[in-house]
Tab-separated table of C-alpha atoms and ligand atoms in Angstrom:
chain	number	residue	atom	x	y	z
C	1383	MET	CA	26.238	28.122	19.589
C	1384	ARG	CA	23.407	27.780	22.117
C	1385	PRO	CA	20.503	28.440	19.898
C	1386	THR	CA	21.649	25.809	17.467
C	1387	THR	CA	21.814	23.345	19.653
C	1388	SER	CA	18.785	23.511	21.665
C	1389	LEU	CA	17.489	23.854	17.793
C	1390	SER	CA	18.306	20.304	16.582
C	1391	LEU	CA	17.823	18.932	20.052
C	1392	SER	CA	14.210	19.853	19.380
C	1393	LEU	CA	14.331	18.567	16.026
C	1394	LEU	CA	15.781	15.734	17.017
C	1395	SER	CA	13.089	14.772	19.710
C	1396	THR	CA	10.684	15.853	16.866
C	1397	LEU	CA	11.744	13.326	14.825
C	1398	LEU	CA	12.184	10.359	17.605
C	1399	LEU	CA	8.332	11.233	18.532
C	1400	LEU	CA	7.052	11.388	15.335
C	1401	PRO	CA	7.260	7.435	14.151
C	1402	ILE	CA	5.646	7.275	17.718
C	1403	SER	CA	2.552	8.813	17.393
C	1404	THR	CA	1.827	7.540	14.040
C	1405	LEU	CA	2.556	4.242	14.245
C	1406	ALA	CA	-0.655	4.250	16.689
C	1407	ALA	CA	-3.082	5.276	13.693
C	1408	PHE	CA	-4.639	2.603	11.351
C	1409	THR	CA	-2.593	2.998	8.381
C	1410	GLY	CA	-3.867	0.308	6.493
C	1411	GLU	CA	-1.569	-2.174	7.763
C	1412	ALA	CA	-2.302	-4.370	10.617
C	1413	GLU	CA	-1.249	-7.739	12.552
C	1414	ALA	CA	-3.322	-9.970	14.345
C	1415	ASP	CA	-2.544	-13.346	15.735
C	1416	GLY	CA	0.486	-13.527	13.334
C	1417	VAL	CA	-1.680	-12.829	10.148
C	1418	LYS	CA	-0.861	-9.531	8.214
C	1419	PHE	CA	-3.279	-7.367	6.628
C	1420	ASP	CA	-2.585	-4.790	4.238
C	1421	PHE	CA	-5.800	-2.741	3.044
C	1422	THR	CA	-3.843	0.192	1.632
C	1423	GLN	CA	-5.158	-0.593	-1.791
C	1424	LEU	CA	-8.345	0.729	-0.586
C	1425	LYS	CA	-9.233	4.123	-0.732
C	1426	ILE	CA	-11.703	6.456	1.323
C	1427	HIS	CA	-15.191	5.108	1.028
C	1428	SER	CA	-18.615	6.368	1.733
C	1429	VAL	CA	-21.969	5.022	2.760
C	1430	VAL	CA	-25.485	6.631	3.219
C	1431	VAL	CA	-28.130	5.286	5.254
C	1432	GLU	CA	-32.215	6.486	5.502
C	1433	HIS	CA	-33.945	6.440	8.896
C	1434	LYS	CA	-37.398	7.354	8.540
C	1435	GLN	CA	-38.206	9.495	11.166
C	1436	ASP	CA	-41.910	10.912	10.610
C	1437	PRO	CA	-42.315	13.335	9.069
C	1438	SER	CA	-38.983	14.071	8.044
C	1439	VAL	CA	-35.721	11.747	7.095
C	1440	LEU	CA	-32.459	11.342	8.878
C	1441	LYS	CA	-29.862	10.519	6.316
C	1442	SER	CA	-26.531	9.714	7.737
C	1443	THR	CA	-23.091	9.398	5.915
C	1444	TYR	CA	-20.712	7.020	6.998
C	1445	THR	CA	-17.090	7.612	5.636
C	1446	ILE	CA	-13.856	5.550	6.587
C	1447	ASN	CA	-10.287	6.082	5.242
C	1448	PRO	CA	-8.640	3.066	5.865
C	1449	ALA	CA	-5.141	4.489	5.735
C	1450	GLY	CA	-5.080	8.036	7.277
C	1451	LYS	CA	-7.192	10.762	8.245
C	1452	ILE	CA	-10.315	12.087	6.169
C	1453	GLU	CA	-8.872	14.887	4.346
C	1454	LEU	CA	-10.772	18.194	5.299
C	1455	SER	CA	-12.900	19.646	2.100
C	1456	LYS	CA	-11.620	23.248	1.361
C	1457	ASP	CA	-15.347	24.159	1.785
C	1458	ASP	CA	-15.919	25.731	5.145
C	1459	LYS	CA	-19.350	25.902	4.855
C	1460	GLU	CA	-19.508	21.975	4.373
C	1461	ASP	CA	-20.369	20.062	7.879
C	1462	GLN	CA	-17.427	17.623	8.425
C	1463	CYS	CA	-15.427	15.762	11.169
C	1464	PRO	CA	-12.796	17.432	13.159
C	1465	ASP	CA	-9.198	17.233	11.324
C	1466	GLY	CA	-7.363	13.946	11.845
C	1467	THR	CA	-10.734	11.825	12.090
C	1468	GLN	CA	-10.701	8.330	10.303
C	1469	VAL	CA	-14.369	7.087	10.592
C	1470	CYS	CA	-17.142	9.878	10.449
C	1471	MET	CA	-20.748	9.870	10.960
C	1472	ILE	CA	-22.406	13.017	9.581
C	1473	SER	CA	-26.390	12.694	9.787
C	1474	ARG	CA	-28.827	15.239	8.581
C	1475	LEU	CA	-32.755	16.076	8.625
C	1476	TRP	CA	-34.534	15.932	5.311
C	1477	HIS	CA	-37.845	17.324	4.889
C	1478	GLY	CA	-39.251	16.073	1.923
C	1479	ASP	CA	-36.533	16.853	-0.609
C	1480	LYS	CA	-35.226	19.371	1.419
C	1481	PRO	CA	-32.109	18.955	3.910
C	1482	ASP	CA	-31.585	21.093	7.236
C	1483	GLU	CA	-28.693	23.624	6.507
C	1484	HIS	CA	-27.027	22.250	9.510
C	1485	ALA	CA	-26.161	18.922	10.148
C	1486	ALA	CA	-27.935	17.589	13.209
C	1487	GLN	CA	-25.255	15.066	14.155
C	1488	ILE	CA	-21.180	14.711	13.726
C	1489	ILE	CA	-19.595	11.672	15.415
C	1490	SER	CA	-15.668	11.148	14.256
C	1491	PHE	CA	-14.314	8.085	15.079
C	1492	GLY	CA	-10.511	7.031	15.206
C	1493	ASN	CA	-8.629	10.553	15.505
C	1494	VAL	CA	-5.104	9.990	14.421
C	1495	GLU	CA	-4.064	13.722	16.240
C	1496	SER	CA	-5.310	12.754	19.576
C	1497	ALA	CA	-3.580	10.679	21.864
C	1498	LYS	CA	-6.391	9.011	23.514
C	1499	ASP	CA	-8.522	7.888	20.209
C	1500	SER	CA	-5.593	7.073	17.761
C	1501	GLU	CA	-5.116	3.555	18.532
C	1502	PRO	CA	-7.500	0.954	17.207
C	1503	GLU	CA	-7.886	-2.428	18.116
C	1504	TYR	CA	-7.420	-5.210	16.101
C	1505	THR	CA	-9.071	-8.828	16.389
C	1506	ILE	CA	-8.876	-11.393	13.889
C	1507	MET	CA	-12.061	-13.508	13.066
C	1508	ARG	CA	-11.989	-17.336	12.413
C	1509	ASP	CA	-14.739	-19.795	11.549
C	1510	GLU	CA	-14.255	-23.327	13.957
C	1511	ASP	CA	-12.130	-24.471	11.248
C	1512	LYS	CA	-9.534	-21.763	12.661
C	1513	LYS	CA	-10.118	-20.285	8.717
C	1514	VAL	CA	-9.385	-16.560	8.598
C	1515	LEU	CA	-12.729	-14.940	7.933
C	1516	GLY	CA	-11.263	-11.222	8.154
C	1517	LEU	CA	-10.074	-8.566	10.738
C	1518	ASN	CA	-12.540	-6.645	13.265
C	1519	VAL	CA	-10.886	-2.873	13.932
C	1520	THR	CA	-12.156	-1.354	16.467
C	1521	PHE	CA	-12.058	2.686	16.203
C	1522	HIS	CA	-12.409	4.864	19.773
C	1523	GLY	CA	-14.144	7.572	19.651
C	1524	PRO	CA	-15.281	10.792	22.173
C	1525	GLU	CA	-18.285	11.012	24.800
C	1526	TYR	CA	-20.886	12.321	22.817
C	1527	GLY	CA	-24.384	13.792	23.557
C	1528	ASP	CA	-26.197	14.565	27.208
C	1529	LYS	CA	-25.611	11.058	28.123
C	1530	LYS	CA	-21.877	11.050	27.568
C	1531	LEU	CA	-22.011	8.091	25.573
C	1532	LYS	CA	-18.590	6.802	24.946
C	1533	GLN	CA	-18.676	6.273	21.111
C	1534	SER	CA	-16.529	3.592	19.242
C	1535	ALA	CA	-16.712	2.358	16.028
C	1536	ILE	CA	-16.181	-1.379	14.674
C	1537	VAL	CA	-14.877	-1.919	11.238
C	1538	LYS	CA	-15.420	-5.485	9.990
C	1539	PHE	CA	-13.112	-5.873	6.965
C	1540	LEU	CA	-14.581	-9.366	5.870
C	1541	CYS	CA	-12.774	-11.734	3.611
C	1542	ASP	CA	-14.779	-12.002	0.003
C	1543	GLN	CA	-12.038	-12.954	-2.958
C	1544	GLU	CA	-14.744	-11.727	-5.622
C	1545	LEU	CA	-14.552	-7.997	-4.516
C	1546	THR	CA	-11.830	-5.552	-4.374
C	1547	GLY	CA	-13.254	-3.506	-1.594
C	1548	LEU	CA	-13.678	-0.538	-4.311
C	1549	GLU	CA	-16.998	-1.386	-5.408
C	1550	GLU	CA	-19.422	1.449	-5.465
C	1551	PRO	CA	-22.250	1.414	-2.783
C	1552	ASP	CA	-25.590	1.161	-3.986
C	1553	LYS	CA	-27.529	4.283	-3.101
C	1554	ASP	CA	-29.438	3.388	-0.333
C	1555	GLY	CA	-26.517	1.507	1.217
C	1556	LYS	CA	-27.750	-1.988	0.695
C	1557	GLY	CA	-27.055	-4.889	-1.635
C	1558	THR	CA	-23.638	-6.609	-2.177
C	1559	ASN	CA	-21.797	-3.702	-2.074
C	1560	ALA	CA	-18.472	-3.711	-0.303
C	1561	LEU	CA	-19.069	-1.139	2.138
C	1562	LYS	CA	-22.017	-2.045	4.646
C	1563	PHE	CA	-23.699	0.094	7.587
C	1564	VAL	CA	-24.726	-2.787	9.873
C	1565	ASP	CA	-26.266	-0.700	12.649
C	1566	TYR	CA	-25.671	2.017	15.512
C	1567	GLU	CA	-26.607	0.498	18.599
C	1568	GLY	CA	-27.745	2.243	21.993
C	1569	GLU	CA	-26.367	5.520	19.905
C	1570	GLN	CA	-22.447	4.473	20.620
C	1571	THR	CA	-21.214	1.605	18.900
C	1572	LEU	CA	-21.471	1.980	15.177
C	1573	THR	CA	-20.592	-1.474	13.448
C	1574	LEU	CA	-19.395	-1.356	9.393
C	1575	GLU	CA	-18.774	-4.320	7.311
C	1576	TRP	CA	-16.110	-3.764	4.364
C	1577	ARG	CA	-16.006	-6.662	2.298
C	1578	THR	CA	-12.574	-7.241	0.451
C	1579	LYS	CA	-10.173	-9.607	-0.695
C	1580	TYR	CA	-7.752	-7.969	1.158
C	1581	ALA	CA	-9.197	-9.393	4.377
C	1582	CYS	CA	-8.478	-13.018	3.463
C	1583	GLU	CA	-5.162	-14.656	4.455
C	1584	LYS	CA	-2.743	-14.809	1.799
C	1585	VAL	CA	-2.510	-18.344	0.572
C	1586	LEU	CA	0.846	-19.598	-0.171
C	1587	GLY	CA	1.893	-19.001	-3.735
C	1588	GLU	CA	0.073	-16.073	-3.339
C	1589	THR	CA	2.745	-14.112	-1.982
C	1590	PRO	CA	3.687	-11.077	-4.056
C	1591	ALA	CA	6.795	-10.611	-6.621
C	1592	PRO	CA	10.035	-10.607	-4.719
C	1593	SER	CA	10.981	-7.501	-4.328
C	1594	GLN	CA	14.070	-5.603	-4.363
C	1595	GLY	CA	16.698	-6.787	-1.849
C	1596	SER	CA	15.974	-10.355	-2.965
C	1597	TRP	CA	17.422	-10.527	-6.481
C	1598	GLY	CA	17.918	-13.577	-7.625
C	1599	PHE	CA	21.545	-14.649	-7.951
C	1600	PHE	CA	21.265	-14.787	-11.922
C	1601	THR	CA	20.472	-10.989	-11.794
C	1602	TRP	CA	23.377	-9.935	-9.786
C	1603	PHE	CA	25.419	-11.937	-11.852
C	1604	ILE	CA	24.090	-10.033	-15.253
C	1605	VAL	CA	24.706	-6.975	-13.385
C	1606	VAL	CA	28.678	-7.758	-12.175
C	1607	VAL	CA	29.198	-9.114	-15.539
C	1608	PHE	CA	27.715	-6.200	-17.586
C	1609	LEU	CA	29.596	-3.739	-15.000
C	1610	ALA	CA	33.008	-6.079	-15.330
C	1611	VAL	CA	32.489	-5.128	-18.806
C	1612	ALA	CA	32.080	-1.788	-19.075
C	1613	ALA	CA	34.960	-0.647	-17.014
C	1614	TYR	CA	37.118	-3.018	-18.644
C	1615	LEU	CA	36.004	-1.192	-22.036
C	1616	ILE	CA	36.283	2.254	-20.572
C	1617	PHE	CA	39.379	1.610	-18.560
C	1618	GLY	CA	40.959	0.152	-21.976
C	1619	SER	CA	39.913	2.961	-23.926
C	1620	TRP	CA	41.446	5.486	-21.725
C	1621	PHE	CA	44.614	3.316	-21.978
C	1622	ASN	CA	44.890	3.125	-25.501
C	1623	TYR	CA	44.054	6.931	-25.868
C	1624	ASN	CA	46.715	8.064	-23.497
C	1625	LYS	CA	49.798	5.476	-24.333
C	1626	TYR	CA	48.968	5.216	-28.084
C	1627	GLY	CA	46.912	8.092	-29.003
C	1628	ALA	CA	44.407	5.744	-30.753
C	1629	ARG	CA	41.061	7.112	-32.190
C	1630	GLY	CA	37.811	5.697	-33.416
C	1631	TRP	CA	37.612	1.657	-33.152
C	1632	ASP	CA	41.287	1.657	-32.194
C	1633	LEU	CA	40.396	2.744	-28.956
C	1634	LEU	CA	38.602	-0.274	-27.734
C	1635	PRO	CA	40.826	-2.498	-26.029
C	1636	HIS	CA	42.066	-5.568	-28.119
C	1637	SER	CA	40.360	-3.681	-31.049
C	1638	ASP	CA	42.103	-6.619	-33.658
C	1639	THR	CA	41.009	-9.449	-31.784
C	1640	LEU	CA	37.686	-7.637	-31.709
C	1641	ARG	CA	37.604	-7.054	-35.121
C	1642	ASP	CA	38.338	-10.704	-35.687
C	1643	LEU	CA	35.985	-12.073	-33.247
C	1644	PRO	CA	33.175	-13.214	-36.018
C	1645	TYR	CA	35.895	-15.351	-38.207
C	1646	LEU	CA	37.439	-16.975	-34.764
C	1647	ILE	CA	33.877	-17.685	-33.668
C	1648	LYS	CA	33.208	-19.394	-37.040
C	1649	ASP	CA	36.452	-21.604	-36.754
C	1650	PHE	CA	35.633	-22.301	-33.407
C	1651	LEU	CA	31.943	-23.933	-34.441
C	1652	ARG	CA	33.706	-25.431	-37.413
C	1653	ARG	CA	36.586	-27.163	-35.610
C	1654	ALA	CA	33.754	-28.296	-32.752
C	1655	VAL	CA	31.465	-29.797	-35.606
C	1656	ASN	CA	34.393	-31.501	-37.280
C	1657	THR	CA	35.428	-32.792	-33.764
C	1658	PHE	CA	31.758	-34.108	-33.260
C	1659	GLN	CA	31.502	-35.735	-36.735
C	1660	GLY	CA	35.040	-37.219	-36.675
C	1661	SER	CA	34.410	-38.626	-32.803
C	1662	GLY	CA	32.799	-41.602	-34.841
C	1663	GLY	CA	35.705	-42.052	-37.495
C	1664	ARG	CA	38.683	-39.765	-38.520
C	1665	VAL	CA	40.095	-37.564	-35.939
C	1666	GLN	CA	40.154	-34.137	-38.341
C	1667	LEU	CA	42.187	-31.297	-36.876
H	730	NAG	C1	-14.894	-6.733	17.716
H	730	NAG	O1	-14.090	-6.690	18.860
H	730	NAG	C2	-14.795	-5.716	19.504
H	730	NAG	C3	-13.808	-4.980	20.718
H	730	NAG	O2	-12.912	-4.406	19.979
H	730	NAG	C4	-15.751	-6.690	20.226
H	730	NAG	O3	-16.978	-6.342	21.098
H	730	NAG	C5	-16.767	-7.468	19.225
H	730	NAG	O4	-17.406	-8.753	19.725
H	730	NAG	C6	-16.015	-8.099	17.869
H	730	NAG	N1	-16.433	-8.665	16.953
H	730	NAG	C7	-16.215	-9.549	16.362
H	730	NAG	C8	-17.213	-10.323	15.002
H	730	NAG	O5	-15.019	-10.565	16.448
């Protein structure tokens, strides 16, 4: 008995702990200042920026997955951020058209697997009129380099009704692409901007269609009536089958009435029309 108990206990504690550690990471949904944001429609996105460093060029790739960690590539020759990373910066030196074999710099921010760096901070951005401009998400990273500079990445999700946020970035990372590099200040604070309609505050009337659980009365009514009719037919058929040994159409309860239904309806309509016409003069029934 003993081993089973301890096993289920550890399983239970895992299940209990799991939501706590995963809740902290940025899963694409956030709430700040009472406003809810949902970025789960956005997919992993990268932007490449070139910095001239005569005689070579430093090319930095900034990748962000707003809905979870960046999936690791199977190719282990490829440079990548550690498992669990949400924002990844990889820089490589190019000499003419030849890249170095290895990356010069790999920095990860917002590691969902690390207790310390998993929890981002959210700040809502508003203009003077309190209109929502977007959401500011700060991801924390490790201390990096000789100077042990504490790394962080600020991703500003900016409200832009024209862009879904999935638009392909221009090659040089400029222009009106959705994801944009702003700066990497003091070699410790990376700032990216992501323009998307998902960063806009939902206006009333733009709320999503009612989901399950908020079915209207009418839907319920139809369902109940349908179930009642089905139950009646099934039970009635079963009853006729057992009691009278009925087969075929005779199985249906009130099969006589059902067969006569067209005539009954016709008759009813004729009477109704007669009553209506007759209400002016004679009563004809
Ligand atoms: C975004 O948040 C960081 C702190 O997390 C703050 O330093 C920065 O000023 C904020 N930016 C804006 C535009 O609100």
